[in-house]
Coordinates of C-alpha atoms in Angstrom, one line a residue:
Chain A
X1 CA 166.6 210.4 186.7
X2 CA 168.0 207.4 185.3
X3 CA 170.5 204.9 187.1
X4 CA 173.6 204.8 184.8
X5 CA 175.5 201.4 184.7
X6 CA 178.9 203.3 184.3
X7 CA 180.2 199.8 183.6
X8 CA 178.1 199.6 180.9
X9 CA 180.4 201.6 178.2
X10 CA 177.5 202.3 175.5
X11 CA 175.0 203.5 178.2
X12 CA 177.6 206.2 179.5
X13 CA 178.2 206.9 175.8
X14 CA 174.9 207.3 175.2
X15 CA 173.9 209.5 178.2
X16 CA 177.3 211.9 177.0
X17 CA 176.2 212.4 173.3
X18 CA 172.4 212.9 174.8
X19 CA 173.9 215.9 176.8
X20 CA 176.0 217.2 173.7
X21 CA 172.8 216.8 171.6
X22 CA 170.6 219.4 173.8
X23 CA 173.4 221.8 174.5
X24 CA 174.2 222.1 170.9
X25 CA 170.0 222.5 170.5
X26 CA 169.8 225.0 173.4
X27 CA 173.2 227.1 171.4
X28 CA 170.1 228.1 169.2
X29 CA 168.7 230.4 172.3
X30 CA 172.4 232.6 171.9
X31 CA 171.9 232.6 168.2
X32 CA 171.8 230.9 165.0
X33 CA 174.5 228.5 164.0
X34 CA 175.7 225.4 162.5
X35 CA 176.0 223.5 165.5
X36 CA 172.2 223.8 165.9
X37 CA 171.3 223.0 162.1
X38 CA 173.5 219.6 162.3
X39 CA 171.7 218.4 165.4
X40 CA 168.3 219.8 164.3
X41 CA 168.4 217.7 160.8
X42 CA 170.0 215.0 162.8
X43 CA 167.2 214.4 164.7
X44 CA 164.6 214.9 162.2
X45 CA 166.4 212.0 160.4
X46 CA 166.5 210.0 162.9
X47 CA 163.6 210.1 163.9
X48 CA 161.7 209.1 160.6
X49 CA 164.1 206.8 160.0
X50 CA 163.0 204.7 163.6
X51 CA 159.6 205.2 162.6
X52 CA 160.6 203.5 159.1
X53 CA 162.8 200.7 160.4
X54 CA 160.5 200.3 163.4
X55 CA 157.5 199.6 160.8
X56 CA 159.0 196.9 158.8
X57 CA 160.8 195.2 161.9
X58 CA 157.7 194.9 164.6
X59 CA 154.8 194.6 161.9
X60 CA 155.4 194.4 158.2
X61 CA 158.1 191.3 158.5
X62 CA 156.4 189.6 161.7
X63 CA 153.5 190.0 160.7
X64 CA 153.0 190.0 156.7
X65 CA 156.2 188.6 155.1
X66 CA 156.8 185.8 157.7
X67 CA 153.5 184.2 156.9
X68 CA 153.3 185.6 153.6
X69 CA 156.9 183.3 152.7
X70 CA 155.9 180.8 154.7
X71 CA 159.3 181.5 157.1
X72 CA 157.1 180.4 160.3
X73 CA 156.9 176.6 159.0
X74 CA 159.3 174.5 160.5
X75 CA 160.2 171.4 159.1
X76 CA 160.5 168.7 161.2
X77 CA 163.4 166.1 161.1
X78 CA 161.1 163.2 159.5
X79 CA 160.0 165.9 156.8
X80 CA 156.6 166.8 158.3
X81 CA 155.6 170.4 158.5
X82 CA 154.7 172.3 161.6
X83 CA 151.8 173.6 159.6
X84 CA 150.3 173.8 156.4
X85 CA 150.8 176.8 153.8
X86 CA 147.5 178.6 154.1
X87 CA 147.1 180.3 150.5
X88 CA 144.7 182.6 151.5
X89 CA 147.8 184.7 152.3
X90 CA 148.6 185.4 149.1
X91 CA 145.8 188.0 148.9
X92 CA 147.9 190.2 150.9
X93 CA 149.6 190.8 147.7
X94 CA 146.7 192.5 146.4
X95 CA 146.8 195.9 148.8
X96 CA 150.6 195.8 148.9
X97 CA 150.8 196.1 145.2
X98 CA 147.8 198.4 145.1
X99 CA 149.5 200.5 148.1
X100 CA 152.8 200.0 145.9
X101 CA 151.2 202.5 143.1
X102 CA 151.7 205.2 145.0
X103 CA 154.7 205.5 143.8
X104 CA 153.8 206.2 140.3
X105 CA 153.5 209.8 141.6
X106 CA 157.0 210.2 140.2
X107 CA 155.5 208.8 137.1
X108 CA 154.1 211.7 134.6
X109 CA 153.0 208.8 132.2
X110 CA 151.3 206.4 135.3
X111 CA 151.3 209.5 137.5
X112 CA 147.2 208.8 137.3
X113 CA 147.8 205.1 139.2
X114 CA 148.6 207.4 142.0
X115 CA 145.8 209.0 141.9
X116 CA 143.7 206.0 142.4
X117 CA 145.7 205.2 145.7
X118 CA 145.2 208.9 146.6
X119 CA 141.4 208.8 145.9
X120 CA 140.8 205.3 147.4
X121 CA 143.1 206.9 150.7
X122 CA 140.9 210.4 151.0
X123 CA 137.4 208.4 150.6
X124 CA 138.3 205.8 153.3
X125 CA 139.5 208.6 156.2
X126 CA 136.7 210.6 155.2
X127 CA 134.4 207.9 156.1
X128 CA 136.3 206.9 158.9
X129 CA 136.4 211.2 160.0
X130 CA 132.4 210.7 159.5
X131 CA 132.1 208.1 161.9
X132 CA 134.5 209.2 164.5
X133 CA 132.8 212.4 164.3
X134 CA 129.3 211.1 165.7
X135 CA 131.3 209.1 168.6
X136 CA 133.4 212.6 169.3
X137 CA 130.9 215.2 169.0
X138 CA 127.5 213.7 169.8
X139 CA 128.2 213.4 173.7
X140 CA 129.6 217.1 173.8
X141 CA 126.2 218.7 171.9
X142 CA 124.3 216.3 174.4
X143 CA 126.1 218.1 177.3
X144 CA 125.9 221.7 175.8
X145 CA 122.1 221.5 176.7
X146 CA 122.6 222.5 180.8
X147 CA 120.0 223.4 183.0
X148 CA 120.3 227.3 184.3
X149 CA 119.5 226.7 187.4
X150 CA 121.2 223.7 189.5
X151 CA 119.0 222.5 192.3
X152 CA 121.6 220.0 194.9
X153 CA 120.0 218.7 198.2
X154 CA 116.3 220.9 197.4
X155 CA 118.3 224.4 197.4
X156 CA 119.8 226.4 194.8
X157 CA 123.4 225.6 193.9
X158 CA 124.4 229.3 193.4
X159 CA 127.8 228.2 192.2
X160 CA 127.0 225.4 189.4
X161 CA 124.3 228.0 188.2
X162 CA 126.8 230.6 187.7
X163 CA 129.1 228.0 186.1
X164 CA 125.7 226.8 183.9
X165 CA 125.2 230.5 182.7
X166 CA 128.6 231.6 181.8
X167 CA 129.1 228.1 179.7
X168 CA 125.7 228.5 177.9
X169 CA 126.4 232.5 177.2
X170 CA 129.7 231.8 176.1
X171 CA 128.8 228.9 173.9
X172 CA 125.9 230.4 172.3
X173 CA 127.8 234.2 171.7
X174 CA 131.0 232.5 169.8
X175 CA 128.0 231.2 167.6
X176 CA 126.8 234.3 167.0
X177 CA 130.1 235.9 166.3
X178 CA 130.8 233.4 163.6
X179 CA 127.4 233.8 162.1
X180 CA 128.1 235.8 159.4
X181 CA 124.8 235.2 157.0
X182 CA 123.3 238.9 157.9
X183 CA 124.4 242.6 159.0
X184 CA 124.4 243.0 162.9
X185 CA 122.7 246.0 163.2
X186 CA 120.9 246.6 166.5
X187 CA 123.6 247.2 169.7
X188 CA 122.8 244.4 171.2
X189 CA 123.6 242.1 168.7
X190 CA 126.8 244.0 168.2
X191 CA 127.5 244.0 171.9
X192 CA 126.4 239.6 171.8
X193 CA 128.8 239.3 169.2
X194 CA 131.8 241.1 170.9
X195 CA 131.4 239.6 173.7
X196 CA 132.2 236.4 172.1
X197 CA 134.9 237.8 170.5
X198 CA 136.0 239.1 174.1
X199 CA 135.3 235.4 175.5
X200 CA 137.8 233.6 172.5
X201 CA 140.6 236.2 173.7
X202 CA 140.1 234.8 177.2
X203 CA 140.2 231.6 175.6
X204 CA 143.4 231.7 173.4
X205 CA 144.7 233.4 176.6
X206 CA 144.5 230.1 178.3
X207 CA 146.0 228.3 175.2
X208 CA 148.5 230.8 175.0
X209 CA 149.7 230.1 179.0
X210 CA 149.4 226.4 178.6
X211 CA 151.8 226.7 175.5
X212 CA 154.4 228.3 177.6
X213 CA 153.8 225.6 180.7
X214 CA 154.6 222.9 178.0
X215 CA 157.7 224.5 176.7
X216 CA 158.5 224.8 180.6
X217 CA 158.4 221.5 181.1
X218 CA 160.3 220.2 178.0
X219 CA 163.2 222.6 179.1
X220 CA 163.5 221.5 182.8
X221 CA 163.4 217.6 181.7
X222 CA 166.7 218.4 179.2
X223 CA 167.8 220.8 183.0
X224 CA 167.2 217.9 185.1
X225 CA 168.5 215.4 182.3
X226 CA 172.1 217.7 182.0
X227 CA 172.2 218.0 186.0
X228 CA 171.4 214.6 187.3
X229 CA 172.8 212.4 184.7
X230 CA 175.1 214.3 182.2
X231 CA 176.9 216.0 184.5
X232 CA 178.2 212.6 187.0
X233 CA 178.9 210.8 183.8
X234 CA 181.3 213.5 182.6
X235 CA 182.4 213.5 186.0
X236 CA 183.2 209.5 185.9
X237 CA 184.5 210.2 182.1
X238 CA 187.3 213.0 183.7
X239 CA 187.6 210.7 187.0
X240 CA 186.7 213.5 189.0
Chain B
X1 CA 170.9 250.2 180.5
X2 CA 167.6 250.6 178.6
X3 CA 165.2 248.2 180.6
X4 CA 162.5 248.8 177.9
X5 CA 164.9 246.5 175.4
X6 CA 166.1 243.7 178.0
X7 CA 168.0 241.2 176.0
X8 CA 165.7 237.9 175.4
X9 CA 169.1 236.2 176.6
X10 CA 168.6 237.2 179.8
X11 CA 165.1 236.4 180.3
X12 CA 166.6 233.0 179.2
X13 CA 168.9 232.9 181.8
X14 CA 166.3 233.7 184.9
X15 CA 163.9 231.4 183.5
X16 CA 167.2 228.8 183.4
X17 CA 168.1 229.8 186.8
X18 CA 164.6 229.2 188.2
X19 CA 164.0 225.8 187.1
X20 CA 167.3 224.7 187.6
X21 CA 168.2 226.1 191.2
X22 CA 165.3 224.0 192.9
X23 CA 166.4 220.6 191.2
X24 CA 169.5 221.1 192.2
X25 CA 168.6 222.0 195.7
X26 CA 166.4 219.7 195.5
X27 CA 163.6 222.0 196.8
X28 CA 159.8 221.1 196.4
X29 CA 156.5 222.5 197.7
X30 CA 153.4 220.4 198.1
X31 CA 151.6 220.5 194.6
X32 CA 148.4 222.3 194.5
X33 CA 145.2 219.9 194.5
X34 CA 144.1 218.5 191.0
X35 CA 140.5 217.7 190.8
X36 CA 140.7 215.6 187.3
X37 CA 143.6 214.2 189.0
X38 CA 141.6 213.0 191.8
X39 CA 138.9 211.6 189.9
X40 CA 141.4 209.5 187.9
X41 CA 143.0 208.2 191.1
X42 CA 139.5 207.5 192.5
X43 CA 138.8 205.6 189.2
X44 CA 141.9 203.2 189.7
X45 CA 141.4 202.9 194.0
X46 CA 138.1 201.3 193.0
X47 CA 139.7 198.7 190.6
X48 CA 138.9 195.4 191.5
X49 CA 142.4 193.0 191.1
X50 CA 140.2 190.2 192.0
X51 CA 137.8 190.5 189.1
X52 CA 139.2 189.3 185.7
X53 CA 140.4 191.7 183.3
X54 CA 143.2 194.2 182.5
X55 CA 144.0 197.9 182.3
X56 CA 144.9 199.0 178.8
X57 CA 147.5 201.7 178.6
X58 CA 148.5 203.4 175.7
X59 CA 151.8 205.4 175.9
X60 CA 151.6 207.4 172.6
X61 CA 154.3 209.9 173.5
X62 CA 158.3 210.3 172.2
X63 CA 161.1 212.2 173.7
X64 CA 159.2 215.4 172.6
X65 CA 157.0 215.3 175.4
X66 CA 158.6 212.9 177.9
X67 CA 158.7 215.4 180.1
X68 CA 155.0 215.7 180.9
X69 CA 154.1 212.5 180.0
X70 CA 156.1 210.1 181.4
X71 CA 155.9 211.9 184.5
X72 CA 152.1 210.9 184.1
X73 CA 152.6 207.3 182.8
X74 CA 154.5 206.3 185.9
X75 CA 152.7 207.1 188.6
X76 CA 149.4 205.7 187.3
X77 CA 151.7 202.5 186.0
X78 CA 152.7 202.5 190.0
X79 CA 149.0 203.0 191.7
X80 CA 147.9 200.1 189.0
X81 CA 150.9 197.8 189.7
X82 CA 150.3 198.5 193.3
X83 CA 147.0 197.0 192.6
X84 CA 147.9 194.4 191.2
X85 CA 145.8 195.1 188.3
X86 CA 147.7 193.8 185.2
X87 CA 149.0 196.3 182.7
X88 CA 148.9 195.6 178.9
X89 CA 151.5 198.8 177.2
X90 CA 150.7 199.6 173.5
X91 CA 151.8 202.7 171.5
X92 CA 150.7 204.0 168.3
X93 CA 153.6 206.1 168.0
X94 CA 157.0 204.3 166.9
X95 CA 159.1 206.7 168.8
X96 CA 157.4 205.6 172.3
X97 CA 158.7 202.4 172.1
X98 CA 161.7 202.5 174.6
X99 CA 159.5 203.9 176.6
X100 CA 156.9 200.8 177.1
X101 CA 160.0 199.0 178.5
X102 CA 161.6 201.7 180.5
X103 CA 158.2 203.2 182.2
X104 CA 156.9 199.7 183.8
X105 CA 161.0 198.3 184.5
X106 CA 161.3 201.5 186.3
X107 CA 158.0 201.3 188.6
X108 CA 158.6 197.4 189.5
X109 CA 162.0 197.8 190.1
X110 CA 160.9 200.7 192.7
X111 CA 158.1 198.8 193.7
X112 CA 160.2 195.8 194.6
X113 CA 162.8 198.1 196.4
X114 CA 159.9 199.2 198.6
X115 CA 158.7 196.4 199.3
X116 CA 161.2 193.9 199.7
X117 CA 159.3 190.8 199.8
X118 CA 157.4 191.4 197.1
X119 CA 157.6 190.9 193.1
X120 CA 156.0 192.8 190.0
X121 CA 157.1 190.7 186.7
X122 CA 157.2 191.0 183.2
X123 CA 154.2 188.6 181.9
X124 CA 152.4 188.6 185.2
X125 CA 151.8 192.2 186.1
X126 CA 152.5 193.9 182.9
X127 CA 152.7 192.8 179.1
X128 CA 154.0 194.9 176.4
X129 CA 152.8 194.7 172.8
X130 CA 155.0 197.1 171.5
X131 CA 154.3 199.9 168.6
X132 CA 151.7 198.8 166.9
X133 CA 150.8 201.2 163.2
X134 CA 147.5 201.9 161.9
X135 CA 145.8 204.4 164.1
X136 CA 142.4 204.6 163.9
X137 CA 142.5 201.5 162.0
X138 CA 143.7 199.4 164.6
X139 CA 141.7 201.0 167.3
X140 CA 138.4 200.0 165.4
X141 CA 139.4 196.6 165.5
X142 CA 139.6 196.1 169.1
X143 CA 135.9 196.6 170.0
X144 CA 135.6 194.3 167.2
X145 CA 137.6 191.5 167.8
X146 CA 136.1 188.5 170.2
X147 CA 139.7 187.1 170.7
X148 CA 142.6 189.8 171.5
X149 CA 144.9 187.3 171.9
X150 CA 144.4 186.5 168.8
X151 CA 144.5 190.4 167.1
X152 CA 147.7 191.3 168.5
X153 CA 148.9 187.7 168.8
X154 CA 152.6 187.8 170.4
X155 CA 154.2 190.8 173.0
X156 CA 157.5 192.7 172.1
X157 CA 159.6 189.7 173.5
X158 CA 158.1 187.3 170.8
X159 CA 155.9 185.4 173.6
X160 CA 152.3 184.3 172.4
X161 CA 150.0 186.4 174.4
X162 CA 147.7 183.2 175.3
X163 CA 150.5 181.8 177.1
X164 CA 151.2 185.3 179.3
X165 CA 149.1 185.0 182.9
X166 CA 148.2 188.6 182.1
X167 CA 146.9 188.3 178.8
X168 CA 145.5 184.8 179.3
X169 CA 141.7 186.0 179.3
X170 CA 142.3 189.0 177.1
X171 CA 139.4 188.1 174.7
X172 CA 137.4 191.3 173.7
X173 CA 136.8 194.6 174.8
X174 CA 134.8 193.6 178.0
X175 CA 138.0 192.5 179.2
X176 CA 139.8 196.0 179.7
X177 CA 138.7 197.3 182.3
X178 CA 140.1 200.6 182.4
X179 CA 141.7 202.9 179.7
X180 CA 144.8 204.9 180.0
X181 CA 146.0 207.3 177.3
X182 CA 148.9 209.3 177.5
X183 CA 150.1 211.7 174.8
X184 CA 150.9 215.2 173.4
X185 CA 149.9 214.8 169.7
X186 CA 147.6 216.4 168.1
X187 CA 144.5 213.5 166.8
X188 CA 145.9 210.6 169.0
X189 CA 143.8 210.9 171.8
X190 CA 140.5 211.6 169.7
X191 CA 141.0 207.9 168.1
X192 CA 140.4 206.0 171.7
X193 CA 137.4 209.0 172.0
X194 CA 135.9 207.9 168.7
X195 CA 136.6 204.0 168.5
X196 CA 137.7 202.3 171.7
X197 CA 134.0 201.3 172.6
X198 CA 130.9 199.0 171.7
X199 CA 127.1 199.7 171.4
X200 CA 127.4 198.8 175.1
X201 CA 130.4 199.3 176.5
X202 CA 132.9 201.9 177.4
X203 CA 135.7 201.1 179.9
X204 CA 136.6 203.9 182.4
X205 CA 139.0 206.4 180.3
X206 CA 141.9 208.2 182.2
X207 CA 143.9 210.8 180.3
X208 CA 147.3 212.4 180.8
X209 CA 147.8 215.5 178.4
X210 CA 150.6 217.8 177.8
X211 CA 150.0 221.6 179.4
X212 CA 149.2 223.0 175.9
X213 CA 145.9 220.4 175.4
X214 CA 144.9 221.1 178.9
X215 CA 142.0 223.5 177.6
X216 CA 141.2 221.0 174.9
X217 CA 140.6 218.3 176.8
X218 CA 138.9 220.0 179.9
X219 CA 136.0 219.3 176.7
X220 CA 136.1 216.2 176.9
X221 CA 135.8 215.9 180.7
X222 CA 133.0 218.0 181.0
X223 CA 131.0 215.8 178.4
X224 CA 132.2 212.3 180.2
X225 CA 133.8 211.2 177.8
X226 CA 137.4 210.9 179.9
X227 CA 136.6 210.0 183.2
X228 CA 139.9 211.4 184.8
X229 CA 143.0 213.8 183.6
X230 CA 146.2 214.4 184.0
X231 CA 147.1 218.1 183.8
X232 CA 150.7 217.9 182.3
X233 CA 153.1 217.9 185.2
X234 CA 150.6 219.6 188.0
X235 CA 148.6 216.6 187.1
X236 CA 150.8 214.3 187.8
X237 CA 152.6 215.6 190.6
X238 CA 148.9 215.8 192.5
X239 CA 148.6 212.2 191.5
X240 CA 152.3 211.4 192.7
X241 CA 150.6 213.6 196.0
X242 CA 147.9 211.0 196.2
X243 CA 150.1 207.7 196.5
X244 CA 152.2 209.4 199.0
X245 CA 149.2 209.6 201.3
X246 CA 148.2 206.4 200.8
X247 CA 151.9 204.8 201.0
X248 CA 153.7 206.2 203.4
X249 CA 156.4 204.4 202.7
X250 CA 156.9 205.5 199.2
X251 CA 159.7 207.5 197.9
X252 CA 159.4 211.3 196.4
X253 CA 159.5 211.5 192.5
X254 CA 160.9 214.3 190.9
X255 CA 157.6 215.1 189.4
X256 CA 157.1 217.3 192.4
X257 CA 160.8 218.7 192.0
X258 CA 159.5 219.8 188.4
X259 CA 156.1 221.3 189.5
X260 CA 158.1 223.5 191.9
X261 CA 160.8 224.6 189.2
X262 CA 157.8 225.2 186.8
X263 CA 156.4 227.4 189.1
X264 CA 158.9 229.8 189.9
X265 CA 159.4 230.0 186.4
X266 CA 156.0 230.7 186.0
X267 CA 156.2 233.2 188.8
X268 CA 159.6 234.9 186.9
X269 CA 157.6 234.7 183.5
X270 CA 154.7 236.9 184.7
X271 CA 156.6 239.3 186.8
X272 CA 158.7 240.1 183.0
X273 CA 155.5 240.4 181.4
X274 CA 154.0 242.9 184.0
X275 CA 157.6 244.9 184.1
X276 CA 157.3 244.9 180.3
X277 CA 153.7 246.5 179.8
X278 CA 154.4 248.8 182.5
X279 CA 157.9 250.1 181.1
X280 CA 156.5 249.8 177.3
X281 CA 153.1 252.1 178.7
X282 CA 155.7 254.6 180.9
X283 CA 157.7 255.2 177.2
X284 CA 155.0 255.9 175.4
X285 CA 154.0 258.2 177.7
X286 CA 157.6 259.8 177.8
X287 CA 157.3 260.1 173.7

């Protein structure tokens, strides 16, 4: 809940058109309509256009063009600088203009400048996916190995066991279900494999009832959002 | 009335009338216990504020998933504020950004109002450095940077981080002493998995994750690679559960108010789909 100023004129404005906003989303659960569209594409613009704006104002200007034009020099009143101009900047020119070819995609003639951006862009994250995979999946193939059994205090854990078992059959009979390089012919290989089919179901079960959680939660946000702040500052708009 | 073909509209309107009647009853039930929860409350209880260094909390969420996350965000802002461990807020999402100054304002101002003697402030307890882009990019270049300060030079409010009591000793990675990561993207999270560490060291990692990537990052817990969770709201309304018993004193949130709406929507939500297979199995019988 926030604490609305009502004094302060552009917060309550702000808090009334937020409420407007999700009612005109939620019309969408009656049916279709314009209402809905305008506020869907209004948000979608907004929100890349903050991500643009917010870009350039917190990094590319602070950041690259200040020092870049040598804006953060001040010039003291006998003439003296606060610093010098370091000219090593000047190589950020270099990947701006080269990040600046991209743009020859709408080229047909220089469409192939593009493509050196594009190249340069897919080699670089594909090195980077490389190395983050390593650091992401070692530790997790490093854990798949789990001992069977699970001795705590000299006696048999019964419980961790159980949990050890179920994690290693499951793991290894998705595998197998995926392993398509020859015919499964015996039963039991047929039965291994559909029991991993069986286990995903269980799985995307548990994705499935997450996925409705989430949406849960998004909706009684808005619910709590249109009870415990739109509604007193319509309230203070009518002077009821 | 055909049950068999209930109009979706009014499935809408129970599950509307479930979440909605205990918020505006203001009706909650104790949350139910959270062991990832626990762990990550554990993790922070054992912070030393006397030993140099600061907790690094990434808020990589927009109003998409505010409703999980923030939730989240706050109440481990709160347990680290109440241990006067300093907090240094960075996003690599440009739509988070009013939330790295609502979140903290929000917990100091309740903080203070608890404890009336008392003050959290900006610079002191908490520094924000704003949205920052490049991902991955940038994430890499903390555990390789031997001056932080220097890296991400000045906060949102223009101040030059070596002049911030907070941020004073924030020289390399060494210096954090304790991750936070809160999001509901799909790739964010994996970039502090893969990058924010050195050959030999990994600060403790908590994570708060929206309900959907709950089965996702359960992975990651069982290989140690997060040290603690947040479970979407359950998460942090076990967490909220926590401080309560430790501070007496402290005020409800509404995450609890949420958890309990959730629920009986939950409850509503698998009652339909029970009614539904049931009536959909006695018609085909019928025909």
């Amino acid at each position: 809940m926030t604490v609305i100023n009502y004094g302060d004129s552009w917060q309550l404005a702000t808090v009334l058109v937020g409420g407007i906003a999700t009612l005109a989303i939620f019309s969408f659960l009656i049916k279709e309509n314009p209402v809905y569209r305008i506020f869907e594409h209004l948000f979608i613009g907004i929100a890349a256009g903050f991500g643009i704006v917010f870009s350039i104002q917190r990094f590319l200007w602070p950041n690259i063009m200040v020092p870049l034009l040598g804006l953060d020099i001040d010039v003291y009143p006998d003439g003296t600088l606060s610093h010098s101009y370091n000219y090593w900047l000047l190589l950020y020119i270099l990947p701006m203009v080269f990040g600046l070819l991209f743009y020859f995609l709408y080229s047909k003639r220089f469409g192939w400048l593009a493509k050196v951006v594009i190249g340069f862009q897919l080699g670089a994250s594909g090195g980077l996916a490389f190395k983050g995979f390593f650091n992401e999946m070692i530790p997790q193939l490093e854990k798949s190995f789990k001992p069977l059994v699970v001795f705590s205090n000299g006696e048999v854990n019964y419980w961790q066991s159980f949990e050890h078992i179920l994690f290693v059959f499951t793991l290894l009979s998705v595998m197998y279900y995926f392993f398509f390089s020859f015919k499964r012919e015996s039963r039991l290989a047929q039965g291994f494999a559909g029991s991993g089919r069986w286990l995903m179901m269980i799985c995307f079960g548990a994705f499935f009832g997450s996925t409705v959680m989430a949406r849960m939660a998004l909706l009684v946000e808005r619910l709590q959002f249109l009870i415990d702040d739109w509604s007193p500052a319509l309230k203070y708009l009518f002077g009821a | 009335m055909n049950l068999a073909n209930l109009d979706r509209r009014i499935v809408y309107l129970l599950v509307f009338l479930a979440l909605s009647i205990p918020l505006v009853q203001r009706y909650s039930v104790r949350p139910a216990r959270m062991e990832s929860a626990e762990k990550l409350y554990r993790i922070v209880q054992e912070l030393d504020s006397e030993k140099k260094g600061v907790a690094f909390v990434a808020l990589d969420f927009g109003p998409n998933t505010k409703a999980e996350n923030q939730a989240q965000a706050e109440v481990v802002i709160e347990h680290l504020m109440r241990k006067r461990v300093p907090v240094v807020l960075f996003s690599l999402y440009a739509l988070a950004e009013p939330f790295l100054k609502l979140v903290p304002e929000r917990v100091a101002s309740r903080l203070m109002k608890e404890h009336p003697g008392e003050k959290w402030v900006y610079g002191q307890d908490w520094v924000n450095l704003g949205y920052r882009p490049g991902a991955s990019l940038l994430i890499q270049s903390i555990p390789k940077s031997d001056d932080l300060d220097e890296l991400f030079k000045k906060d949102v409010r223009g101040n030059d981080l070596k002049d911030l009591p907070a941020t004073r000793h924030f020289k390399s990675l060494k210096d954090i002493v304790f991750l936070a990561e809160f999001t509901g993207l799909v790739g964010v999270f994996q970039n502090y998995v893969q990058f924010f560490r050195s050959k030999d060291y990994v600060p403790k990692f908590g994570h708060g994750c929206t309900s959907i990537t709950i089965p996702e990052a359960y992975i990651y817990m069982d290989s140690g690679q997060l040290n603690g969770l947040l479970e979407g709201i359950a998460g942090a309304a076990w967490y909220s559960e926590l401080l309560m018993r430790d501070n007496p004193e402290r005020e409800i949130d509404s995450s609890a108010l949420i958890n309990t709406g959730l629920g009986v929507a939950h409850l509503i939500l698998i009652a339909l789909i029970v009614f539904g297979n049931v009536m959909g199995f006695l018609e085909r019988k019928k025909s």
